[in-house]
XYZ file of C-alpha atoms in Angstrom:
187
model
C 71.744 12.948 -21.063
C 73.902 11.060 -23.319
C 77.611 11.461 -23.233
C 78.087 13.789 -26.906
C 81.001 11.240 -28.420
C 78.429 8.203 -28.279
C 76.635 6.863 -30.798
C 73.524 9.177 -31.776
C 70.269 6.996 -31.817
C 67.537 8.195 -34.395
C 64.529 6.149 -34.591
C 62.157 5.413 -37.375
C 58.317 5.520 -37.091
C 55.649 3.812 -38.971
C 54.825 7.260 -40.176
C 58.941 7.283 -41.477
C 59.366 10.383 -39.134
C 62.363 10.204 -37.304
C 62.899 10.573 -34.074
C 66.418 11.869 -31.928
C 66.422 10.043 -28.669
C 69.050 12.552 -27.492
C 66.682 15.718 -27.537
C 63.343 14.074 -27.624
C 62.538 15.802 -31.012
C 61.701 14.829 -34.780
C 64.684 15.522 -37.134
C 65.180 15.520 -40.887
C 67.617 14.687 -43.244
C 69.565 17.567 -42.850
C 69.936 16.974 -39.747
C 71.070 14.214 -39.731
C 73.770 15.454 -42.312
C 74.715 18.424 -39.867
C 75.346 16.058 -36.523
C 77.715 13.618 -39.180
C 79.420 16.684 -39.833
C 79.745 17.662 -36.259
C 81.790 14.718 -35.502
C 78.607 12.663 -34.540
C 77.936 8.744 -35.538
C 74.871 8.157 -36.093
C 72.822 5.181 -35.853
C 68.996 4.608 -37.322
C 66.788 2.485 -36.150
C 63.529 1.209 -37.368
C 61.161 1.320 -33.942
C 59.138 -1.748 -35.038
C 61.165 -4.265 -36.539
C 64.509 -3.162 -35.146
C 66.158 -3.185 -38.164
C 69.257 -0.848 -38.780
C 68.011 1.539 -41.221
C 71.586 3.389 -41.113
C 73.291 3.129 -44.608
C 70.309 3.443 -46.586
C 69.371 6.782 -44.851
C 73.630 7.674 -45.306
C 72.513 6.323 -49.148
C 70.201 8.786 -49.119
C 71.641 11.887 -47.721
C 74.956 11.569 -50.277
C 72.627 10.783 -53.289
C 70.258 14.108 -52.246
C 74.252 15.958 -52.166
C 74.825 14.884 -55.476
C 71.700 15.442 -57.052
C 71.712 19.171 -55.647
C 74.869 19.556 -57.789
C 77.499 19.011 -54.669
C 79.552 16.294 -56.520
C 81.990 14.881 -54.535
C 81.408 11.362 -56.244
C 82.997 11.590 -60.168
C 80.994 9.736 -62.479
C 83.680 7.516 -63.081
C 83.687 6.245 -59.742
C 79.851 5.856 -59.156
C 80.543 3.649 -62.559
C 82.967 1.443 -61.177
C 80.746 0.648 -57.898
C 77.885 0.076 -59.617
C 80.129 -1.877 -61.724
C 81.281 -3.637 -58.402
C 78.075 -5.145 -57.227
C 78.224 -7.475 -60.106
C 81.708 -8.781 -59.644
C 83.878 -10.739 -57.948
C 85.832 -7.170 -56.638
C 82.835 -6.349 -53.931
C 84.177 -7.839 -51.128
C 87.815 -6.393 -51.306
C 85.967 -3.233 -52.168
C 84.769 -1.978 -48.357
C 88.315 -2.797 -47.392
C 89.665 -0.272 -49.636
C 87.725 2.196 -49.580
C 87.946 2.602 -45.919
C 91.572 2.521 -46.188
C 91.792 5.196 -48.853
C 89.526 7.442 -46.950
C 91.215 7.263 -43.986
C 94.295 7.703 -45.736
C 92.784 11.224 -47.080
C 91.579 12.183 -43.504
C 94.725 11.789 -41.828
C 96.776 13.543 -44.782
C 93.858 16.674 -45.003
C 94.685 16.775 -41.224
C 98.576 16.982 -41.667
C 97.842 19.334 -44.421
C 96.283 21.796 -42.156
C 99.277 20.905 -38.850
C 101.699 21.731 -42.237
C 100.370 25.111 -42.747
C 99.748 25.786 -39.504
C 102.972 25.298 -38.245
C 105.128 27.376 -41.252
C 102.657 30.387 -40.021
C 105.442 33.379 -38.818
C 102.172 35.527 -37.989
C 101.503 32.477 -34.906
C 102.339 34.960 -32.352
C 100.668 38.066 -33.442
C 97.444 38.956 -31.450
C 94.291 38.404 -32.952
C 96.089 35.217 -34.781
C 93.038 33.073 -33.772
C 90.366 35.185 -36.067
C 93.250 34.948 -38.811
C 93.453 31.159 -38.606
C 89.587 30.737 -38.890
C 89.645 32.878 -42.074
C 92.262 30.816 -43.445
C 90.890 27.307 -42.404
C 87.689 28.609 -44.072
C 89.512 29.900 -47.215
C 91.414 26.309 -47.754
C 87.810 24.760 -46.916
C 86.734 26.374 -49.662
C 89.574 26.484 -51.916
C 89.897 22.448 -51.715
C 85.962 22.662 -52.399
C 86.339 24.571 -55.544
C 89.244 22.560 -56.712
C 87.575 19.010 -56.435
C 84.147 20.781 -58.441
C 86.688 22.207 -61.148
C 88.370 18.759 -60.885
C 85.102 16.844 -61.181
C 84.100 19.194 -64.172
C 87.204 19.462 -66.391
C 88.245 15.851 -66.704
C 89.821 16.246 -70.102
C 92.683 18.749 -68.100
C 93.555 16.044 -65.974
C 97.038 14.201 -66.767
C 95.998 10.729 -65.575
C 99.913 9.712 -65.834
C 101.437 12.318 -63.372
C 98.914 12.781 -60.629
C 102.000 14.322 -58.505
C 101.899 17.810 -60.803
C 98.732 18.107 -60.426
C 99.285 17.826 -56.134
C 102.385 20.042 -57.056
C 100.253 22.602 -58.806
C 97.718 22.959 -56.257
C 100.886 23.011 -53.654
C 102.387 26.243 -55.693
C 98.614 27.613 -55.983
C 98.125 27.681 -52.184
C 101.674 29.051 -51.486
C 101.091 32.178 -54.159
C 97.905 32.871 -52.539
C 99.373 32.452 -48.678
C 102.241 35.461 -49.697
C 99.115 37.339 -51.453
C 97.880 36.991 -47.930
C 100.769 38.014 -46.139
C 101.638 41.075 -48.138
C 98.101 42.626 -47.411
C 99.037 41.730 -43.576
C 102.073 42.930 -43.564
C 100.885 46.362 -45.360
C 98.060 46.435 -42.326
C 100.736 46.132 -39.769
């Protein structure tokens, strides 16, 4: 078997079935979507010409996202890379995007070190099942904020983008010492 941090191969048939090579089994979409998430790359293949089939399929599985109302993509920005393809910008455009979303990883990741590590309640048994809840809770709490975002463009202040981070900043730390003061009144 396949060492689990390589490259996932996922070939096409003729019939466009495709096929994991890791498991031996026919996979869909979803899937596919589920081992990205997972930490998985993914690569697919078609099986008779040998051409890499991987971004359209990628293509595919954000634009099925979108269309089921999971907007991550604001219209404004789907504009602008449409827009893209038909100017002189598309090269320099890759580059940046890939910059800015791995600028985005790395700061959702000191985020959560951030929070973690203000946390008095580290100690406390059963900490663990506490920290899943509230990894969970800021999963979905930066979920709901980028759909509210995505939907109420005309509250946006496009000239201080730093009170809107500061908002979200005081939001978060009001709900954390909700949190605490229904621990504490457990203890």
């Amino acid at each position: 078997m396949e060492n689990k941090s390589s490259t996932l191969l996922i070939k096409r048939y003729a019939s466009r079935r495709l096929y994991n090579t890791e498991t031996s089994d026919y996979v869909t979409l979803d899937d596919i979507a589920g081992f990205i998430r997972s930490g998985r790359d993914v690569q697919i293949i078609d099986l008779k010409s040998g051409d890499d089939l991987t971004r359209q399929y990628l293509l595919q599985i954000i634009a099925e996202h979108e269309s089921r109302g999971e907007n991550v993509l604001p219209i404004d920005v789907l504009t602008d890379l449409v827009r893209s393809y038909a100017s002189q910008t598309t090269s320099a455009l890759p580059e940046f995007l890939t910059i800015s979303l791995e600028m985005f990883r790395e700061s959702q990741s000191k985020f959560m070190e951030n929070m973690n590590s203000i946390n008095p309640i580290q100690g406390m048994p059963g900490f663990e099942n506490l920290q899943a809840q509230q990894n969970a809770f800021l999963k979905a709490f930066m979920g709901s904020l980028s759909r509210y975002n995505s939907n109420d463009t005309s509250k946006k202040d496009s000239n201080d983008p730093s009170s809107e981070t500061k908002d979200d900043l005081e939001a978060i730390k009001t709900q954390l010492s909700e949190l605490q003061e229904k621990l504490n009144k457990l203890s």
